[in-house]
Amino acid sequence: MSYVAKSPWVIHYDGSSCNGCDIEVLACLTPMYDVERFGIINTGNPKHADVFLVTGSVNEQNKAVVKQIYDQMVEPKVVVAVGICANNGGVFRECYNIMGGVDTVIPVDVYVPGCAARPEAIIDGVVKGLGVLEEKRKAMDSGMPAATSAEDNAGKEEA
């Protein structure tokens, strides 16, 4: 059975941002986009999540939280960095406490560009993440170790 055929559960975390991308993530849940019709479900429990959707940059105060959420997720898992702040720190990257994008703390599988990222791009990023999740699942089932994002920079997707 295809792993993507199951309903993917997404956990969302806002590192530190202007909340523009968070508003667009919430727009994905409204009737106009209604991602639940595709089976995508938002959860608050990292142990149930397949996809880690991160908005905002990583700073000194939240780097441990981002790492902890990632570590609590069960393999296989996918990280989607939404917006320019999550990708590289964005307009806040020169601030004294900003470490940069999410990939400074955890491996990222899919980058969704934009400031703020459009709901269509966010949905596309999650769908691309599901493809990566399927590859990781097949690698686990075959007994081969799946390449992590840190090991396979050329394989990173951009939505």
Tab-separated table of N, CA and C in Angstrom:
chain	number	residue	atom	x	y	z
A	1	MET	N	0.845	-1.189	0.000
A	1	MET	CA	0.000	0.000	0.000
A	1	MET	C	0.881	1.239	0.000
A	2	SER	N	0.539	2.170	-0.821
A	2	SER	CA	1.304	3.408	-0.905
A	2	SER	C	1.147	4.210	0.373
A	3	TYR	N	2.268	4.671	0.885
A	3	TYR	CA	2.239	5.464	2.107
A	3	TYR	C	1.503	6.775	1.880
A	4	VAL	N	1.603	7.329	0.666
A	4	VAL	CA	0.938	8.587	0.365
A	4	VAL	C	-0.575	8.399	0.327
A	5	ALA	N	-1.039	7.175	0.114
A	5	ALA	CA	-2.466	6.911	0.095
A	5	ALA	C	-3.085	7.144	1.466
A	6	LYS	N	-2.275	7.072	2.504
A	6	LYS	CA	-2.766	7.357	3.844
A	6	LYS	C	-2.851	8.864	4.038
A	7	SER	N	-3.670	9.290	4.975
A	7	SER	CA	-3.799	10.719	5.241
A	7	SER	C	-2.552	11.240	5.930
A	8	PRO	N	-1.843	12.172	5.296
A	8	PRO	CA	-0.650	12.735	5.940
A	8	PRO	C	-1.049	13.721	7.035
A	9	TRP	N	-0.388	13.625	8.160
A	9	TRP	CA	-0.632	14.525	9.272
A	9	TRP	C	0.500	15.528	9.325
A	10	VAL	N	0.137	16.782	9.490
A	10	VAL	CA	1.096	17.881	9.454
A	10	VAL	C	1.111	18.586	10.803
A	11	ILE	N	2.311	18.846	11.310
A	11	ILE	CA	2.453	19.692	12.489
A	11	ILE	C	3.102	20.990	12.035
A	12	HIS	N	2.555	22.102	12.492
A	12	HIS	CA	3.042	23.426	12.091
A	12	HIS	C	3.670	24.123	13.292
A	13	TYR	N	4.827	24.741	13.054
A	13	TYR	CA	5.491	25.524	14.100
A	13	TYR	C	5.993	26.826	13.497
A	14	ASP	N	5.720	27.933	14.190
A	14	ASP	CA	6.225	29.243	13.773
A	14	ASP	C	7.439	29.574	14.615
A	15	GLY	N	8.604	29.616	13.970
A	15	GLY	CA	9.834	29.936	14.682
A	15	GLY	C	9.835	31.366	15.178
A	16	SER	N	9.994	32.288	14.305
A	16	SER	CA	9.922	33.720	14.623
A	16	SER	C	9.787	34.441	13.296
A	17	SER	N	8.671	35.097	13.125
A	17	SER	CA	8.414	35.742	11.839
A	17	SER	C	7.425	36.873	12.024
A	18	CYS	N	7.021	37.452	10.922
A	18	CYS	CA	6.011	38.513	10.943
A	18	CYS	C	4.608	37.921	10.961
A	19	ASN	N	4.500	36.613	10.882
A	19	ASN	CA	3.259	35.843	10.862
A	19	ASN	C	2.512	35.900	9.535
A	20	GLY	N	3.131	36.456	8.500
A	20	GLY	CA	2.509	36.455	7.180
A	20	GLY	C	2.329	35.045	6.652
A	21	CYS	N	3.358	34.219	6.792
A	21	CYS	CA	3.271	32.830	6.322
A	21	CYS	C	2.279	32.029	7.159
A	22	ASP	N	2.174	32.350	8.450
A	22	ASP	CA	1.209	31.651	9.302
A	22	ASP	C	-0.217	31.928	8.845
A	23	ILE	N	-0.470	33.158	8.446
A	23	ILE	CA	-1.794	33.510	7.936
A	23	ILE	C	-2.086	32.723	6.663
A	24	GLU	N	-1.077	32.554	5.816
A	24	GLU	CA	-1.258	31.790	4.581
A	24	GLU	C	-1.435	30.296	4.870
A	25	VAL	N	-0.756	29.785	5.901
A	25	VAL	CA	-0.965	28.390	6.304
A	25	VAL	C	-2.401	28.218	6.781
A	26	LEU	N	-2.895	29.153	7.569
A	26	LEU	CA	-4.286	29.089	8.024
A	26	LEU	C	-5.256	29.188	6.850
A	27	ALA	N	-4.891	29.975	5.833
A	27	ALA	CA	-5.744	30.080	4.647
A	27	ALA	C	-5.899	28.726	3.964
A	28	CYS	N	-4.876	27.889	4.051
A	28	CYS	CA	-4.952	26.547	3.452
A	28	CYS	C	-6.036	25.700	4.107
A	29	LEU	N	-6.393	26.028	5.339
A	29	LEU	CA	-7.400	25.263	6.071
A	29	LEU	C	-8.811	25.795	5.856
A	30	THR	N	-8.938	26.953	5.212
A	30	THR	CA	-10.254	27.546	4.986
A	30	THR	C	-10.963	26.837	3.832
A	31	PRO	N	-12.280	27.048	3.703
A	31	PRO	CA	-13.018	26.375	2.628
A	31	PRO	C	-12.506	26.678	1.221
A	32	MET	N	-11.848	27.820	1.016
A	32	MET	CA	-11.360	28.145	-0.331
A	32	MET	C	-10.318	27.139	-0.808
A	33	TYR	N	-9.427	26.723	0.076
A	33	TYR	CA	-8.371	25.766	-0.288
A	33	TYR	C	-8.653	24.381	0.281
A	34	ASP	N	-9.163	24.309	1.484
A	34	ASP	CA	-9.636	23.078	2.129
A	34	ASP	C	-8.716	21.878	1.913
A	35	VAL	N	-7.513	21.939	2.493
A	35	VAL	CA	-6.555	20.847	2.313
A	35	VAL	C	-7.042	19.537	2.918
A	36	GLU	N	-8.016	19.609	3.813
A	36	GLU	CA	-8.530	18.373	4.408
A	36	GLU	C	-9.233	17.495	3.381
A	37	ARG	N	-9.681	18.076	2.279
A	37	ARG	CA	-10.310	17.255	1.235
A	37	ARG	C	-9.298	16.317	0.583
A	38	PHE	N	-7.994	16.660	0.692
A	38	PHE	CA	-6.927	15.796	0.191
A	38	PHE	C	-6.460	14.814	1.255
A	39	GLY	N	-7.062	14.881	2.434
A	39	GLY	CA	-6.666	13.997	3.521
A	39	GLY	C	-5.576	14.565	4.403
A	40	ILE	N	-5.130	15.788	4.133
A	40	ILE	CA	-4.082	16.412	4.941
A	40	ILE	C	-4.712	16.923	6.227
A	41	ILE	N	-4.189	16.452	7.341
A	41	ILE	CA	-4.760	16.784	8.642
A	41	ILE	C	-3.715	17.496	9.484
A	42	ASN	N	-4.123	18.578	10.135
A	42	ASN	CA	-3.245	19.320	11.030
A	42	ASN	C	-3.322	18.688	12.423
A	43	THR	N	-2.164	18.461	13.034
A	43	THR	CA	-2.123	17.867	14.364
A	43	THR	C	-1.221	18.697	15.263
A	44	GLY	N	-1.415	18.566	16.544
A	44	GLY	CA	-0.562	19.257	17.505
A	44	GLY	C	0.429	18.332	18.168
A	45	ASN	N	0.382	17.050	17.816
A	45	ASN	CA	1.244	16.052	18.442
A	45	ASN	C	2.315	15.597	17.455
A	46	PRO	N	3.595	15.867	17.744
A	46	PRO	CA	4.655	15.466	16.812
A	46	PRO	C	4.749	13.959	16.606
A	47	LYS	N	4.289	13.176	17.559
A	47	LYS	CA	4.366	11.716	17.433
A	47	LYS	C	3.383	11.188	16.397
A	48	HIS	N	2.385	11.998	16.049
A	48	HIS	CA	1.405	11.598	15.042
A	48	HIS	C	1.715	12.176	13.669
A	49	ALA	N	2.643	13.131	13.599
A	49	ALA	CA	2.875	13.890	12.369
A	49	ALA	C	3.828	13.185	11.415
A	50	ASP	N	3.547	13.341	10.124
A	50	ASP	CA	4.421	12.869	9.050
A	50	ASP	C	5.230	14.019	8.469
A	51	VAL	N	4.642	15.219	8.486
A	51	VAL	CA	5.248	16.397	7.875
A	51	VAL	C	5.395	17.489	8.930
A	52	PHE	N	6.594	18.058	9.010
A	52	PHE	CA	6.880	19.170	9.916
A	52	PHE	C	6.940	20.433	9.072
A	53	LEU	N	5.934	21.279	9.204
A	53	LEU	CA	5.820	22.517	8.444
A	53	LEU	C	6.308	23.660	9.325
A	54	VAL	N	7.406	24.289	8.935
A	54	VAL	CA	8.007	25.337	9.758
A	54	VAL	C	7.945	26.667	9.028
A	55	THR	N	7.440	27.681	9.729
A	55	THR	CA	7.470	29.050	9.225
A	55	THR	C	8.349	29.862	10.161
A	56	GLY	N	8.961	30.889	9.640
A	56	GLY	CA	9.804	31.747	10.471
A	56	GLY	C	11.210	31.209	10.617
A	57	SER	N	12.089	32.103	11.011
A	57	SER	CA	13.493	31.730	11.164
A	57	SER	C	13.747	31.119	12.536
A	58	VAL	N	14.918	30.540	12.676
A	58	VAL	CA	15.312	29.925	13.942
A	58	VAL	C	16.152	30.933	14.712
A	59	ASN	N	15.841	31.078	16.000
A	59	ASN	CA	16.629	31.966	16.845
A	59	ASN	C	17.138	31.196	18.059
A	60	GLU	N	17.867	31.871	18.899
A	60	GLU	CA	18.470	31.220	20.064
A	60	GLU	C	17.424	30.664	21.021
A	61	GLN	N	16.249	31.291	21.081
A	61	GLN	CA	15.221	30.854	22.021
A	61	GLN	C	14.429	29.649	21.532
A	62	ASN	N	14.266	29.496	20.223
A	62	ASN	CA	13.405	28.412	19.750
A	62	ASN	C	14.144	27.260	19.083
A	63	LYS	N	15.464	27.328	18.981
A	63	LYS	CA	16.184	26.246	18.296
A	63	LYS	C	15.996	24.909	19.007
A	64	ALA	N	15.942	24.918	20.337
A	64	ALA	CA	15.737	23.671	21.082
A	64	ALA	C	14.335	23.116	20.847
A	65	VAL	N	13.348	23.993	20.724
A	65	VAL	CA	11.971	23.552	20.479
A	65	VAL	C	11.857	22.913	19.101
A	66	VAL	N	12.445	23.553	18.092
A	66	VAL	CA	12.416	23.011	16.729
A	66	VAL	C	13.069	21.632	16.702
A	67	LYS	N	14.217	21.512	17.329
A	67	LYS	CA	14.938	20.232	17.377
A	67	LYS	C	14.130	19.181	18.134
A	68	GLN	N	13.490	19.582	19.233
A	68	GLN	CA	12.711	18.641	20.034
A	68	GLN	C	11.497	18.122	19.262
A	69	ILE	N	10.794	19.004	18.570
A	69	ILE	CA	9.651	18.566	17.764
A	69	ILE	C	10.121	17.589	16.692
A	70	TYR	N	11.212	17.928	16.015
A	70	TYR	CA	11.761	17.060	14.970
A	70	TYR	C	12.139	15.693	15.541
A	71	ASP	N	12.802	15.683	16.684
A	71	ASP	CA	13.236	14.422	17.290
A	71	ASP	C	12.069	13.560	17.755
A	72	GLN	N	10.944	14.179	18.118
A	72	GLN	CA	9.783	13.421	18.584
A	72	GLN	C	9.000	12.781	17.442
A	73	MET	N	9.205	13.267	16.233
A	73	MET	CA	8.491	12.702	15.089
A	73	MET	C	9.049	11.327	14.743
A	74	VAL	N	8.159	10.438	14.350
A	74	VAL	CA	8.528	9.074	13.997
A	74	VAL	C	9.015	9.041	12.549
A	75	GLU	N	10.027	8.221	12.276
A	75	GLU	CA	10.516	8.036	10.904
A	75	GLU	C	9.493	7.238	10.112
A	76	PRO	N	9.334	7.476	8.842
A	76	PRO	CA	9.936	8.538	8.050
A	76	PRO	C	9.214	9.854	8.292
A	77	LYS	N	9.941	10.937	8.145
A	77	LYS	CA	9.379	12.263	8.354
A	77	LYS	C	9.949	13.222	7.321
A	78	VAL	N	9.203	14.288	7.080
A	78	VAL	CA	9.596	15.281	6.088
A	78	VAL	C	9.482	16.660	6.726
A	79	VAL	N	10.456	17.516	6.425
A	79	VAL	CA	10.431	18.897	6.904
A	79	VAL	C	10.217	19.818	5.708
A	80	VAL	N	9.220	20.694	5.823
A	80	VAL	CA	8.926	21.680	4.790
A	80	VAL	C	9.144	23.064	5.395
A	81	ALA	N	10.095	23.816	4.842
A	81	ALA	CA	10.376	25.184	5.284
A	81	ALA	C	9.564	26.140	4.427
A	82	VAL	N	8.640	26.860	5.058
A	82	VAL	CA	7.715	27.728	4.336
A	82	VAL	C	8.115	29.191	4.508
A	83	GLY	N	8.348	29.856	3.388
A	83	GLY	CA	8.668	31.277	3.398
A	83	GLY	C	10.162	31.541	3.467
A	84	ILE	N	10.533	32.735	3.086
A	84	ILE	CA	11.942	33.101	3.022
A	84	ILE	C	12.593	33.100	4.406
A	85	CYS	N	11.847	33.406	5.451
A	85	CYS	CA	12.425	33.392	6.806
A	85	CYS	C	12.838	31.975	7.203
A	86	ALA	N	11.999	31.000	6.906
A	86	ALA	CA	12.341	29.610	7.223
A	86	ALA	C	13.436	29.089	6.307
A	87	ASN	N	13.534	29.642	5.105
A	87	ASN	CA	14.556	29.192	4.159
A	87	ASN	C	15.943	29.694	4.510
A	88	ASN	N	16.057	30.997	4.837
A	88	ASN	CA	17.401	31.526	5.115
A	88	ASN	C	17.447	32.639	6.158
A	89	GLY	N	16.361	32.872	6.844
A	89	GLY	CA	16.322	33.930	7.847
A	89	GLY	C	15.570	35.158	7.386
A	90	GLY	N	15.421	35.310	6.076
A	90	GLY	CA	14.643	36.408	5.517
A	90	GLY	C	15.127	37.778	5.934
A	91	VAL	N	14.194	38.683	6.124
A	91	VAL	CA	14.541	40.057	6.478
A	91	VAL	C	15.131	40.149	7.879
A	92	PHE	N	14.959	39.102	8.670
A	92	PHE	CA	15.471	39.102	10.039
A	92	PHE	C	16.864	38.485	10.156
A	93	ARG	N	17.454	38.026	9.069
A	93	ARG	CA	18.690	37.248	9.131
A	93	ARG	C	19.872	37.996	9.735
A	94	GLU	N	19.867	39.320	9.706
A	94	GLU	CA	20.963	40.096	10.282
A	94	GLU	C	20.726	40.456	11.748
A	95	CYS	N	19.596	40.045	12.307
A	95	CYS	CA	19.314	40.341	13.719
A	95	CYS	C	20.266	39.559	14.618
A	96	TYR	N	20.542	40.099	15.769
A	96	TYR	CA	21.556	39.530	16.657
A	96	TYR	C	21.254	38.114	17.129
A	97	ASN	N	19.986	37.751	17.283
A	97	ASN	CA	19.685	36.428	17.820
A	97	ASN	C	19.198	35.428	16.778
A	98	ILE	N	19.131	35.817	15.512
A	98	ILE	CA	18.656	34.919	14.458
A	98	ILE	C	19.806	34.052	13.959
A	99	MET	N	19.574	32.746	13.975
A	99	MET	CA	20.585	31.795	13.512
A	99	MET	C	20.521	31.597	12.005
A	100	GLY	N	19.365	31.834	11.425
A	100	GLY	CA	19.172	31.638	9.997
A	100	GLY	C	17.934	30.811	9.738
A	101	GLY	N	17.964	30.060	8.643
A	101	GLY	CA	16.841	29.217	8.278
A	101	GLY	C	16.757	27.970	9.139
A	102	VAL	N	15.711	27.214	8.912
A	102	VAL	CA	15.466	25.989	9.669
A	102	VAL	C	16.593	24.985	9.477
A	103	ASP	N	17.222	24.999	8.292
A	103	ASP	CA	18.270	24.014	8.010
A	103	ASP	C	19.543	24.231	8.824
A	104	THR	N	19.594	25.269	9.631
A	104	THR	CA	20.729	25.427	10.546
A	104	THR	C	20.585	24.536	11.768
A	105	VAL	N	19.374	23.991	11.980
A	105	VAL	CA	19.108	23.155	13.160
A	105	VAL	C	18.710	21.732	12.780
A	106	ILE	N	17.855	21.587	11.771
A	106	ILE	CA	17.375	20.267	11.349
A	106	ILE	C	17.453	20.178	9.825
A	107	PRO	N	17.505	18.965	9.275
A	107	PRO	CA	17.521	18.829	7.815
A	107	PRO	C	16.165	19.192	7.209
A	108	VAL	N	16.200	19.889	6.093
A	108	VAL	CA	14.982	20.315	5.403
A	108	VAL	C	14.883	19.567	4.081
A	109	ASP	N	13.683	19.069	3.780
A	109	ASP	CA	13.453	18.315	2.554
A	109	ASP	C	12.884	19.174	1.433
A	110	VAL	N	12.000	20.105	1.768
A	110	VAL	CA	11.349	20.933	0.758
A	110	VAL	C	11.381	22.391	1.212
A	111	TYR	N	11.770	23.279	0.297
A	111	TYR	CA	11.769	24.714	0.550
A	111	TYR	C	10.635	25.351	-0.247
A	112	VAL	N	9.784	26.125	0.427
A	112	VAL	CA	8.711	26.859	-0.234
A	112	VAL	C	9.081	28.340	-0.177
A	113	PRO	N	9.420	28.950	-1.321
A	113	PRO	CA	9.822	30.358	-1.307
A	113	PRO	C	8.624	31.292	-1.170
A	114	GLY	N	8.911	32.529	-0.859
A	114	GLY	CA	7.871	33.549	-0.823
A	114	GLY	C	7.874	34.340	0.465
A	115	CYS	N	7.375	35.550	0.373
A	115	CYS	CA	7.239	36.423	1.534
A	115	CYS	C	5.972	37.249	1.309
A	116	ALA	N	4.932	36.793	1.780
A	116	ALA	CA	4.607	35.510	2.389
A	116	ALA	C	4.328	34.476	1.295
A	117	ALA	N	4.584	33.230	1.624
A	117	ALA	CA	4.334	32.142	0.678
A	117	ALA	C	2.835	32.038	0.408
A	118	ARG	N	2.481	31.873	-0.843
A	118	ARG	CA	1.068	31.756	-1.225
A	118	ARG	C	0.513	30.402	-0.784
A	119	PRO	N	-0.776	30.330	-0.477
A	119	PRO	CA	-1.368	29.051	-0.084
A	119	PRO	C	-1.166	27.952	-1.123
A	120	GLU	N	-1.235	28.313	-2.407
A	120	GLU	CA	-1.023	27.320	-3.459
A	120	GLU	C	0.390	26.754	-3.395
A	121	ALA	N	1.370	27.617	-3.113
A	121	ALA	CA	2.760	27.171	-3.007
A	121	ALA	C	2.958	26.297	-1.775
A	122	ILE	N	2.270	26.622	-0.694
A	122	ILE	CA	2.375	25.814	0.529
A	122	ILE	C	1.808	24.423	0.277
A	123	ILE	N	0.649	24.366	-0.352
A	123	ILE	CA	0.041	23.068	-0.663
A	123	ILE	C	0.943	22.280	-1.600
A	124	ASP	N	1.507	22.945	-2.605
A	124	ASP	CA	2.431	22.290	-3.528
A	124	ASP	C	3.657	21.769	-2.786
A	125	GLY	N	4.164	22.539	-1.839
A	125	GLY	CA	5.314	22.103	-1.043
A	125	GLY	C	5.009	20.871	-0.213
A	126	VAL	N	3.813	20.833	0.369
A	126	VAL	CA	3.421	19.653	1.152
A	126	VAL	C	3.284	18.443	0.238
A	127	VAL	N	2.713	18.632	-0.945
A	127	VAL	CA	2.575	17.523	-1.900
A	127	VAL	C	3.949	17.012	-2.320
A	128	LYS	N	4.896	17.921	-2.580
A	128	LYS	CA	6.265	17.489	-2.906
A	128	LYS	C	6.887	16.767	-1.721
A	129	GLY	N	6.589	17.235	-0.535
A	129	GLY	CA	7.064	16.562	0.668
A	129	GLY	C	6.515	15.150	0.785
A	130	LEU	N	5.282	14.945	0.335
A	130	LEU	CA	4.701	13.602	0.372
A	130	LEU	C	5.435	12.664	-0.572
A	131	GLY	N	5.920	13.203	-1.698
A	131	GLY	CA	6.745	12.396	-2.603
A	131	GLY	C	8.042	11.977	-1.939
A	132	VAL	N	8.657	12.900	-1.219
A	132	VAL	CA	9.885	12.587	-0.475
A	132	VAL	C	9.584	11.571	0.619
A	133	LEU	N	8.435	11.736	1.273
A	133	LEU	CA	8.025	10.805	2.326
A	133	LEU	C	7.851	9.398	1.766
A	134	GLU	N	7.269	9.309	0.573
A	134	GLU	CA	7.088	8.009	-0.079
A	134	GLU	C	8.436	7.354	-0.379
A	135	GLU	N	9.401	8.144	-0.865
A	135	GLU	CA	10.742	7.605	-1.137
A	135	GLU	C	11.405	7.107	0.146
A	136	LYS	N	11.279	7.878	1.205
A	136	LYS	CA	11.865	7.468	2.489
A	136	LYS	C	11.201	6.199	3.008
A	137	ARG	N	9.890	6.103	2.825
A	137	ARG	CA	9.150	4.921	3.281
A	137	ARG	C	9.589	3.679	2.504
A	138	LYS	N	9.742	3.820	1.195
A	138	LYS	CA	10.191	2.690	0.375
A	138	LYS	C	11.595	2.264	0.768
A	139	ALA	N	12.458	3.234	1.039
A	139	ALA	CA	13.825	2.915	1.466
A	139	ALA	C	13.818	2.177	2.801
A	140	MET	N	12.933	2.578	3.703
A	140	MET	CA	12.834	1.890	4.997
A	140	MET	C	12.320	0.466	4.821
A	141	ASP	N	11.320	0.307	3.949
A	141	ASP	CA	10.741	-1.016	3.724
A	141	ASP	C	11.726	-1.970	3.063
A	142	SER	N	12.610	-1.435	2.216
A	142	SER	CA	13.581	-2.284	1.535
A	142	SER	C	14.812	-2.555	2.389
A	143	GLY	N	14.878	-1.893	3.538
A	143	GLY	CA	16.013	-2.111	4.432
A	143	GLY	C	17.215	-1.251	4.131
A	144	MET	N	17.104	-0.401	3.120
A	144	MET	CA	18.208	0.497	2.784
A	144	MET	C	18.042	1.789	3.567
A	145	PRO	N	19.134	2.368	4.037
A	145	PRO	CA	19.006	3.644	4.740
A	145	PRO	C	18.627	4.750	3.765
A	146	ALA	N	17.650	5.552	4.150
A	146	ALA	CA	17.229	6.667	3.305
A	146	ALA	C	18.225	7.797	3.433
A	147	ALA	N	18.488	8.459	2.322
A	147	ALA	CA	19.401	9.604	2.351
A	147	ALA	C	18.730	10.746	3.094
A	148	THR	N	19.427	11.324	4.042
A	148	THR	CA	18.885	12.475	4.750
A	148	THR	C	19.158	13.723	3.945
A	149	SER	N	18.468	14.774	4.275
A	149	SER	CA	18.651	16.026	3.540
A	149	SER	C	20.068	16.534	3.652
A	150	ALA	N	20.700	16.316	4.794
A	150	ALA	CA	22.070	16.789	4.969
A	150	ALA	C	23.026	16.033	4.052
A	151	GLU	N	22.721	14.758	3.759
A	151	GLU	CA	23.584	13.938	2.918
A	151	GLU	C	23.346	14.184	1.437
A	152	ASP	N	22.154	14.641	1.082
A	152	ASP	CA	21.771	14.734	-0.321
A	152	ASP	C	21.272	16.133	-0.656
A	153	ASN	N	22.161	17.102	-0.654
A	153	ASN	CA	21.772	18.479	-0.932
A	153	ASN	C	21.219	18.637	-2.335
A	154	ALA	N	21.690	17.836	-3.277
A	154	ALA	CA	21.209	17.942	-4.653
A	154	ALA	C	19.769	17.475	-4.766
A	155	GLY	N	19.315	16.654	-3.834
A	155	GLY	CA	17.972	16.122	-3.894
A	155	GLY	C	16.924	17.005	-3.258
A	156	LYS	N	17.300	18.171	-2.784
A	156	LYS	CA	16.337	19.044	-2.128
A	156	LYS	C	15.344	19.578	-3.143
A	157	GLU	N	14.108	19.563	-2.752
A	157	GLU	CA	13.032	20.043	-3.604
A	157	GLU	C	12.770	21.506	-3.298
A	158	GLU	N	12.344	22.227	-4.293
A	158	GLU	CA	11.865	23.587	-4.079
A	158	GLU	C	10.497	23.672	-4.701
A	159	ALA	N	9.544	24.088	-3.892
A	159	ALA	CA	8.164	24.150	-4.363
A	159	ALA	C	7.959	25.331	-5.269
